[in-house]
PDB file of C-alpha atoms in Angstrom:
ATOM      1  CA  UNK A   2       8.532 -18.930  -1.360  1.00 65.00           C
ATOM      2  CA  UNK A   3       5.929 -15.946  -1.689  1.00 71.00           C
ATOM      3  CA  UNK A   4       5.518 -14.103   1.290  1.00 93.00           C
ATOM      4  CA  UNK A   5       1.889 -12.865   1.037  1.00 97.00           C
ATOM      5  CA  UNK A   6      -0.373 -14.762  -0.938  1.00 96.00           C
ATOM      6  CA  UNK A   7      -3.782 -14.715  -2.416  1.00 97.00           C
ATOM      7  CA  UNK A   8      -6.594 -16.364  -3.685  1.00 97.00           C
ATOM      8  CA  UNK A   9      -8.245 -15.752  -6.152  1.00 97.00           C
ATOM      9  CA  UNK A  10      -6.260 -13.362  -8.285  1.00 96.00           C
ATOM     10  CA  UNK A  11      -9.233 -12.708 -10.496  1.00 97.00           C
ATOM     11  CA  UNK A  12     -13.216 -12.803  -9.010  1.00 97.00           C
ATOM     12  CA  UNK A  13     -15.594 -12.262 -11.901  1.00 98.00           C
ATOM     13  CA  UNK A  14     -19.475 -12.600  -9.761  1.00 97.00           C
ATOM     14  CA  UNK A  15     -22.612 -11.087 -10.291  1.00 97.00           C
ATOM     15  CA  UNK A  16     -24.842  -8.729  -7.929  1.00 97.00           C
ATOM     16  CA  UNK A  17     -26.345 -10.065  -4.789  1.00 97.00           C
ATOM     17  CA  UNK A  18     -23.736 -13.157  -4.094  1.00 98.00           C
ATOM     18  CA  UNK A  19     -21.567 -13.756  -1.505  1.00 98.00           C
ATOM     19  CA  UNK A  20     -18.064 -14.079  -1.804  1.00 98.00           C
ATOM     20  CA  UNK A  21     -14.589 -15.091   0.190  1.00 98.00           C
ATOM     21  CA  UNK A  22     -10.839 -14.240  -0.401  1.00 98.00           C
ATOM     22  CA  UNK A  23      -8.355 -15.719   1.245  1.00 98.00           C
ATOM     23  CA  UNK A  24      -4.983 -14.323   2.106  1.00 97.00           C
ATOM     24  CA  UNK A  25      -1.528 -16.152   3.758  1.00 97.00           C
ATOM     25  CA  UNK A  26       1.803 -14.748   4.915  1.00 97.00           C
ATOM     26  CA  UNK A  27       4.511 -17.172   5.958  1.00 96.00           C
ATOM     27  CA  UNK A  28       6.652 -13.677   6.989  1.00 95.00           C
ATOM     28  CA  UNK A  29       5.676 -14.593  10.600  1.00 94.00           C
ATOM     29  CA  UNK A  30       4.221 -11.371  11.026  1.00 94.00           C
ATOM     30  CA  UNK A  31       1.930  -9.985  13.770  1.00 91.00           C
ATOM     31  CA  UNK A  32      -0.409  -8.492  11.657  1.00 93.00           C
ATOM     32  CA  UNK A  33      -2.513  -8.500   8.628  1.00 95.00           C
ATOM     33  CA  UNK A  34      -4.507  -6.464   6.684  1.00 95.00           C
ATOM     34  CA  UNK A  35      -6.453  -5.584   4.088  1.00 96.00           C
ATOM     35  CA  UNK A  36      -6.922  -3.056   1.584  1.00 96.00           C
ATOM     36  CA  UNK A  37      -9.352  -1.504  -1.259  1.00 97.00           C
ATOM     37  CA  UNK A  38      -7.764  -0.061  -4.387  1.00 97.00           C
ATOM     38  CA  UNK A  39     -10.352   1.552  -6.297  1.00 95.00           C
ATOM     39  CA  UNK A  40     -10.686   2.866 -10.153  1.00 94.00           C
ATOM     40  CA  UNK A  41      -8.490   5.702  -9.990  1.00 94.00           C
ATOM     41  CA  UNK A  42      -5.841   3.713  -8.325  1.00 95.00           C
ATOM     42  CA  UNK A  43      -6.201   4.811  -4.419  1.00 95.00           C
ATOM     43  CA  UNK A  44      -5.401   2.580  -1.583  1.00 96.00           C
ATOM     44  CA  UNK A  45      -7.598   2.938   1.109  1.00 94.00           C
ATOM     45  CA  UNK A  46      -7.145   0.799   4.609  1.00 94.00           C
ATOM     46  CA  UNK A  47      -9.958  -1.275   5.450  1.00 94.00           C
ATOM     47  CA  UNK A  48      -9.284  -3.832   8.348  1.00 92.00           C
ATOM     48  CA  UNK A  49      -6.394  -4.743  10.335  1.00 92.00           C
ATOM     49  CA  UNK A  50      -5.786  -7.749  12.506  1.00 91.00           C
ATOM     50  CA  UNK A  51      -2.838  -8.536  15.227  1.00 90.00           C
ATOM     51  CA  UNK A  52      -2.482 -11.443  16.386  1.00 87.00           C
ATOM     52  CA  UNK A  53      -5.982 -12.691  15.331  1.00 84.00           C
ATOM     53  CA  UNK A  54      -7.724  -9.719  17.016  1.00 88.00           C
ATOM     54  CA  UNK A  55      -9.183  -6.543  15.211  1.00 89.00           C
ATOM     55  CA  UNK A  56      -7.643  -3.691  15.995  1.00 86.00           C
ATOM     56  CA  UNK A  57      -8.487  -1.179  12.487  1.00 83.00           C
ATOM     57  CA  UNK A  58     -11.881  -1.459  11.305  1.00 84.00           C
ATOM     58  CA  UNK A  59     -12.497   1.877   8.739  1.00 85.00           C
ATOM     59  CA  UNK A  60     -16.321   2.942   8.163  1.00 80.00           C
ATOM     60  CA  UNK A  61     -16.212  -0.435   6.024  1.00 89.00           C
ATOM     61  CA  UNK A  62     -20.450  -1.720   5.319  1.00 91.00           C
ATOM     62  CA  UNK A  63     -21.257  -4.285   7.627  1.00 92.00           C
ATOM     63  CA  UNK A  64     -21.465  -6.875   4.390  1.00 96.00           C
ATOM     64  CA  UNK A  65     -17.838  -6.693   4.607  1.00 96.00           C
ATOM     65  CA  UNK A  66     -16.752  -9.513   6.887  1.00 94.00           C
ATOM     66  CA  UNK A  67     -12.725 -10.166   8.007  1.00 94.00           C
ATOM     67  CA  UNK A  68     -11.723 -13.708   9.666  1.00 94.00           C
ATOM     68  CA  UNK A  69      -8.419 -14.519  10.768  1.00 93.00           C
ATOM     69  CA  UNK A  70      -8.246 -17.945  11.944  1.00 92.00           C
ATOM     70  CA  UNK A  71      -4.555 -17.670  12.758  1.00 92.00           C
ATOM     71  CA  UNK A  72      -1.846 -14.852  12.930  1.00 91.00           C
ATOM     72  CA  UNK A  73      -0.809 -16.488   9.492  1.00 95.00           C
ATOM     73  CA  UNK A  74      -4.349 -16.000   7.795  1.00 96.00           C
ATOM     74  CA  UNK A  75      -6.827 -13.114   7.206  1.00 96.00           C
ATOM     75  CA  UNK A  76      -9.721 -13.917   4.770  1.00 96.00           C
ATOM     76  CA  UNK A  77     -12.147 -11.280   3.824  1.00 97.00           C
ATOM     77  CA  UNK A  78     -15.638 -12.380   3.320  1.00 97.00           C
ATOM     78  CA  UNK A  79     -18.274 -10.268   1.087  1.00 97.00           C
ATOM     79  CA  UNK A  80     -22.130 -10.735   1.733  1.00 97.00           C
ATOM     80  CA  UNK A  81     -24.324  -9.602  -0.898  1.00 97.00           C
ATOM     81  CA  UNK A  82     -21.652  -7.964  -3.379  1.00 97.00           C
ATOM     82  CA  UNK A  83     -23.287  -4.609  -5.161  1.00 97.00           C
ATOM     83  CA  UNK A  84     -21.644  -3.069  -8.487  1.00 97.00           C
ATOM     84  CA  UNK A  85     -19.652  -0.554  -5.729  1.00 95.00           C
ATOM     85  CA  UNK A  86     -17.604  -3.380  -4.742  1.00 96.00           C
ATOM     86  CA  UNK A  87     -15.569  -3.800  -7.784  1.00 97.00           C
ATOM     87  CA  UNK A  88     -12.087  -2.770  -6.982  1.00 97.00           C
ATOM     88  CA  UNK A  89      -8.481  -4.816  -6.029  1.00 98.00           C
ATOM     89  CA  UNK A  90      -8.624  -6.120  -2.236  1.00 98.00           C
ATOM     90  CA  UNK A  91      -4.946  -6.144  -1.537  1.00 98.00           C
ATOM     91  CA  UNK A  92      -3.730  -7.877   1.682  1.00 97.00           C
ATOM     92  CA  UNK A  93      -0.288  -7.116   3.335  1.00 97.00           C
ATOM     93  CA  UNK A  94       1.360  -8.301   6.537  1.00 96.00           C
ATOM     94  CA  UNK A  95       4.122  -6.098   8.992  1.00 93.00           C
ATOM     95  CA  UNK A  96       5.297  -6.822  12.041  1.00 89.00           C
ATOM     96  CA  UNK A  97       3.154  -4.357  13.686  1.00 80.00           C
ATOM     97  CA  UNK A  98       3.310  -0.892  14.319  1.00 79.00           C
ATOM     98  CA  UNK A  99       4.587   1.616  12.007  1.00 82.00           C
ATOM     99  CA  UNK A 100       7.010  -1.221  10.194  1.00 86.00           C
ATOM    100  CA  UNK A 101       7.087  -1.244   6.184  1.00 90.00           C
ATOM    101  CA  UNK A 102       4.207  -3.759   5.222  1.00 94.00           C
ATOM    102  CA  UNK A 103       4.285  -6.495   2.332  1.00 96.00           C
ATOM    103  CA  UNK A 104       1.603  -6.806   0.084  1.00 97.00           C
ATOM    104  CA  UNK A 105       0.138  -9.844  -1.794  1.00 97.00           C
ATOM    105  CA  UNK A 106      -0.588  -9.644  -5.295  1.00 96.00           C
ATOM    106  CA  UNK A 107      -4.194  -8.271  -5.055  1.00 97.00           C
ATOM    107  CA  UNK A 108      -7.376  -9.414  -5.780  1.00 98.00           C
ATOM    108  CA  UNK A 109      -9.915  -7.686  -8.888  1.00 97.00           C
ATOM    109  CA  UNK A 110     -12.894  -8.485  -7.947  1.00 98.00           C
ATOM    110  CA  UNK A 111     -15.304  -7.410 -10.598  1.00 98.00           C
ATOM    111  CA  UNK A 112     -19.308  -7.363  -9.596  1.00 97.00           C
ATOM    112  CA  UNK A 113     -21.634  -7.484 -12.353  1.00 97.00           C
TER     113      UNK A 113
ATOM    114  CA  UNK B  22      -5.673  13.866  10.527  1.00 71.00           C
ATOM    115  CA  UNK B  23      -2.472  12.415   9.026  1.00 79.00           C
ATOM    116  CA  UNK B  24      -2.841  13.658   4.846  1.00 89.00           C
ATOM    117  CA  UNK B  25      -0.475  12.540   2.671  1.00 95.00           C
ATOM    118  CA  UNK B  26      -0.640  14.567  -1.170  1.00 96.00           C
ATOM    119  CA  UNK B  27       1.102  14.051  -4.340  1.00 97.00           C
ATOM    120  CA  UNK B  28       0.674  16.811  -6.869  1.00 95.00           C
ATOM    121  CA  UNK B  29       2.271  14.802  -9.847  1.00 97.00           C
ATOM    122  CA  UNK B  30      -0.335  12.673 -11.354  1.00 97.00           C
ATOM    123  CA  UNK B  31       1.728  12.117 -13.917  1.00 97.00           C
ATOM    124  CA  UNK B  32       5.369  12.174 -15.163  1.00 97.00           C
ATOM    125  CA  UNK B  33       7.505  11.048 -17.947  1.00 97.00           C
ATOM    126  CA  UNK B  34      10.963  10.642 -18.456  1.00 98.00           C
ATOM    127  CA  UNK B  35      13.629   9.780 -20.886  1.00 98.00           C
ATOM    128  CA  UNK B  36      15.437   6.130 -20.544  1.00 98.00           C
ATOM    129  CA  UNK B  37      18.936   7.081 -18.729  1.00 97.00           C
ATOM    130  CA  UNK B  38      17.485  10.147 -17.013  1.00 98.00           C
ATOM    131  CA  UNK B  39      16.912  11.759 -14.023  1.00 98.00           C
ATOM    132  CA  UNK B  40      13.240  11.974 -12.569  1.00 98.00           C
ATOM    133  CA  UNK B  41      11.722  13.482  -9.083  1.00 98.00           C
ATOM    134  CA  UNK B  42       9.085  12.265  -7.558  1.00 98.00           C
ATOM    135  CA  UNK B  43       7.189  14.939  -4.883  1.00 98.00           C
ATOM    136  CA  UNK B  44       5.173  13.911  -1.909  1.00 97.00           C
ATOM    137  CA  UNK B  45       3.990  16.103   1.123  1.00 97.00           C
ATOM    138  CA  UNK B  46       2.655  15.219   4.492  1.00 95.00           C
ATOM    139  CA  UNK B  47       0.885  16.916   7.357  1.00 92.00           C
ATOM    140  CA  UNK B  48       1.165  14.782  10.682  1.00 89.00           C
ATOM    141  CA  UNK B  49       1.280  16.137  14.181  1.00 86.00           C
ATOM    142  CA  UNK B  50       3.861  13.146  15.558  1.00 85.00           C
ATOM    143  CA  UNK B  51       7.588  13.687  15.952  1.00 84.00           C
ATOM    144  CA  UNK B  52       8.413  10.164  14.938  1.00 84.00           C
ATOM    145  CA  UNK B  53       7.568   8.642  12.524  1.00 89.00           C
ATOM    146  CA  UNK B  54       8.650   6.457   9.418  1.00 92.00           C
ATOM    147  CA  UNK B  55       7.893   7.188   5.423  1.00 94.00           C
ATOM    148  CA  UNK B  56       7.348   4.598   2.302  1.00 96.00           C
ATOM    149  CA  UNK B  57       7.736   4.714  -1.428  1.00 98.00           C
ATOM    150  CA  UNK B  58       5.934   2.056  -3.064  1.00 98.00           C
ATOM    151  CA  UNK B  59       5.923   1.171  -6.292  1.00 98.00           C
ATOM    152  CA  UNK B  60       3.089  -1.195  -8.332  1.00 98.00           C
ATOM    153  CA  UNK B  61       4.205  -1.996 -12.073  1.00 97.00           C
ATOM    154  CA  UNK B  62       1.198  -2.518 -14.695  1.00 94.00           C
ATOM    155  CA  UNK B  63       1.426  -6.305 -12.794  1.00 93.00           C
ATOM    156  CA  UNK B  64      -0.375  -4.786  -9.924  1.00 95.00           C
ATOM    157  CA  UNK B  65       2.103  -6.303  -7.442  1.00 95.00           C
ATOM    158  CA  UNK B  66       2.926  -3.526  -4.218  1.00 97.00           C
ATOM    159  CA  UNK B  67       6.623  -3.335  -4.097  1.00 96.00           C
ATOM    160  CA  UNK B  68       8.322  -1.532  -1.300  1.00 96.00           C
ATOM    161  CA  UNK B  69      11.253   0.769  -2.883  1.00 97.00           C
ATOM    162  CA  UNK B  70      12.626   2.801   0.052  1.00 97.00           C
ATOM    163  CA  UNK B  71      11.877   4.137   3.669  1.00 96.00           C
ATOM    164  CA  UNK B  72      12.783   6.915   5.920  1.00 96.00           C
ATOM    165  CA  UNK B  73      13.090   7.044   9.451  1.00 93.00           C
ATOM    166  CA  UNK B  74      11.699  10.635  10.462  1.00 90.00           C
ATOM    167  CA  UNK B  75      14.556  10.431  13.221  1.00 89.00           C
ATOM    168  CA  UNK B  76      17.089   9.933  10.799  1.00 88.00           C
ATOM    169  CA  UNK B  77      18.984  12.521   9.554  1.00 84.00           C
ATOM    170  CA  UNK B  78      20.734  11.357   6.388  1.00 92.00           C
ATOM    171  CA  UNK B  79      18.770  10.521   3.408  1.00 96.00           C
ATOM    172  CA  UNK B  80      17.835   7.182   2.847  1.00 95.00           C
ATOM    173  CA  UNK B  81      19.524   5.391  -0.873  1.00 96.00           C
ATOM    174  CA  UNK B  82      18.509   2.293  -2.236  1.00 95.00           C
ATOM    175  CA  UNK B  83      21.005   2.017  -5.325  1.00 96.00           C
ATOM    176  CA  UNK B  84      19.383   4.251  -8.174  1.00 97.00           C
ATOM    177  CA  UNK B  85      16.416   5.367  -5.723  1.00 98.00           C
ATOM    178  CA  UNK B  86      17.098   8.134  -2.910  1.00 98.00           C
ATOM    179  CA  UNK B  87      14.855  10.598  -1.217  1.00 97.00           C
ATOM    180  CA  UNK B  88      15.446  14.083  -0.071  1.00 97.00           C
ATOM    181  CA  UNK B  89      13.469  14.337   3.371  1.00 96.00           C
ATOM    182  CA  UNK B  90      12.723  17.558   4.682  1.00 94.00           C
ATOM    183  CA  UNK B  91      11.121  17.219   8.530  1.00 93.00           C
ATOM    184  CA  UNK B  92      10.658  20.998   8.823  1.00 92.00           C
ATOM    185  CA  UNK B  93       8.505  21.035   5.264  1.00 94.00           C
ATOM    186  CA  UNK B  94       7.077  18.255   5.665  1.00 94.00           C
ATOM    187  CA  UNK B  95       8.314  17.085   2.683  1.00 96.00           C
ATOM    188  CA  UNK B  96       9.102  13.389   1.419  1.00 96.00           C
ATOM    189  CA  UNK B  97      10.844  13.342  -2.667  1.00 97.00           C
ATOM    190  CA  UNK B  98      11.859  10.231  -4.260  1.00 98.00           C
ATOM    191  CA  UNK B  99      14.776  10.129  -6.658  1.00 98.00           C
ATOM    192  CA  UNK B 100      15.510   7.887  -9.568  1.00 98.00           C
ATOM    193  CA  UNK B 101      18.534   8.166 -11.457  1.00 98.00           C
ATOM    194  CA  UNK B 102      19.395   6.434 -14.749  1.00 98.00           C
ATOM    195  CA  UNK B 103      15.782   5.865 -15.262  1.00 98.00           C
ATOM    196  CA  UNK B 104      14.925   2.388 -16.464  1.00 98.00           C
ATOM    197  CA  UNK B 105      12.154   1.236 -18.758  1.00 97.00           C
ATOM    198  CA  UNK B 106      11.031  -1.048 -15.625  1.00 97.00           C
ATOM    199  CA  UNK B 107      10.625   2.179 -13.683  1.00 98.00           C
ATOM    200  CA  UNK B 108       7.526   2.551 -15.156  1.00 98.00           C
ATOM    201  CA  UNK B 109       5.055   2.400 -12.679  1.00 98.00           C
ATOM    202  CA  UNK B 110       2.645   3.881 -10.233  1.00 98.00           C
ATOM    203  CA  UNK B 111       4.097   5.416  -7.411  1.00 98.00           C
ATOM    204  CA  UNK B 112       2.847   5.931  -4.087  1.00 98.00           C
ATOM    205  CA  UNK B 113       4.162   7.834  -1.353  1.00 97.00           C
ATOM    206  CA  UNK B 114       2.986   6.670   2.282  1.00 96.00           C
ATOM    207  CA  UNK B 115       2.216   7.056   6.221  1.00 92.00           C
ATOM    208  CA  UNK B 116       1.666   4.481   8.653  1.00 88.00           C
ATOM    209  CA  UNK B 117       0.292   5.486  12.106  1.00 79.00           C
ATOM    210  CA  UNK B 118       2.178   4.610  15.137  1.00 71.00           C
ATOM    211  CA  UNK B 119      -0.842   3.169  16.477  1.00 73.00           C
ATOM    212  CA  UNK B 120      -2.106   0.601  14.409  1.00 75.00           C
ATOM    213  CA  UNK B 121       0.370   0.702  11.200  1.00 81.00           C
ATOM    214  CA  UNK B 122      -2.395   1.198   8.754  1.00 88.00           C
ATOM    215  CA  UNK B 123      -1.020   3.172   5.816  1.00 92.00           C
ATOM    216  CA  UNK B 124      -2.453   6.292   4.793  1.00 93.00           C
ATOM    217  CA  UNK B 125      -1.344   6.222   0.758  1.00 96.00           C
ATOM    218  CA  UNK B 126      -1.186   9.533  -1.350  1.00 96.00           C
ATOM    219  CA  UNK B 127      -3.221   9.480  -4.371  1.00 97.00           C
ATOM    220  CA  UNK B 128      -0.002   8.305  -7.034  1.00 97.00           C
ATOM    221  CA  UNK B 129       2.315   9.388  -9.815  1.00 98.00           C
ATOM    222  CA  UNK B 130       2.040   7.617 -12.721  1.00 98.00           C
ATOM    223  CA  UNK B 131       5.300   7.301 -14.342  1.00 98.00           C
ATOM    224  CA  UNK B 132       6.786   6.497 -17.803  1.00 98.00           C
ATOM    225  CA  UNK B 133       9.970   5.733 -18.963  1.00 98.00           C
ATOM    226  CA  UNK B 134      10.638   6.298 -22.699  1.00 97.00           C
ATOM    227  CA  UNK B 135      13.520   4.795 -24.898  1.00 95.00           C
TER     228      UNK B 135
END
């Protein structure tokens, strides 16, 4: 029954690897997207997919990597992962626009 | 550039209790919708209210409320009868028209005491 899933909840890798999380929404929403939480707690917008088509991409490094195979899937992959990266990736769905958006249970991704 | 601020970093309140929550926004659109989100020490994003900018009357969700204020710009959340699983971050939050993406404030850290 969850709405917006994740996986992994927990990502424990070391400098220089690559990396992939996956997210899933069975809301039947438009769009996806994704989401950096860092240290002190602030949500920043990264990426944002509609209908399997980017429409928000922030000044995110190019090593950052989103994929949405279908409107029900965004995955996020990470190329060469530096200390910086350590933060919780959420992802959220909403059926577009400016429409409340549902959030998976986040990602901590810790780079050592 | 849409800017959304909370001043509060951090609040505490007595269990039973009444607690305020302030959040202000600057945005040049006329319509528009507002979030309060809430994210427990589990980490999980929970939506607690919204507020159509349209809307009059003050949007309630049983013990949470919010007093909107268009002309200030100004967004508060409400909790009565505090609970000890109030205690959470809370963020207050703008989505663009065009796009959705939320633009978060940067939290109020909230504790409910017995």
């Amino acid at each position: 029954d969850t709405a917006v899933s994740q996986t992994p909840k927990y990502l424990v890798t070391q400098m220089g690897n690559d990396k992939s999380i996956k997210c899933e929404q069975n809301l039947g929403h438009d769009t996806m997207y994704w989401y950096k939480q860092d240290s002190k707690k602030f949500l920043k917008i990264m990426f944002s997919y509609n209908n399997k088509e980017l429409i928000i991409n922030e000044t995110v490094p190019n090593r950052f990597s989103p994929k949405s195979p279908d409107k029900a899937h965004l995955n996020l992959h990470i190329n060469s992962l530096e200390l910086g990266d350590s933060a919780v990736y959420f992802c959220a769905s909403s059926r577009g626009g400016p429409s409340e958006q549902y959030f998976g249970p986040g990602t901590r991704l810790t780079v050592t | 550039a849409q800017t959304v601020t909370q001043s509060q970093p951090e609040m505490s309140v007595q269990e039973a209790e009444t607690v305020t929550l302030s959040c202000t926004y600057d945005t040049s659109e006329n319509n528009y919708y507002l979030f309060w989100y809430k994210q427990p020490p589990s980490r999980q994003m929970i939506l607690v209210i919204r507020q159509e900018a349209y809307k009059q009357q003050n949007a309630t969700e049983n013990r949470f409320s919010v007093n909107f204020q268009k002309a200030a710009k100004s967004f508060s959340l409400k909790i009565s009868d505090s609970q000890l699983g109030d205690t959470a971050m809370y963020f207050c939050a703008f989505p663009y028209n065009q796009g959705g993406k939320l633009i978060f404030g940067q939290g109020t850290e909230l504790s409910v005491k017995p």
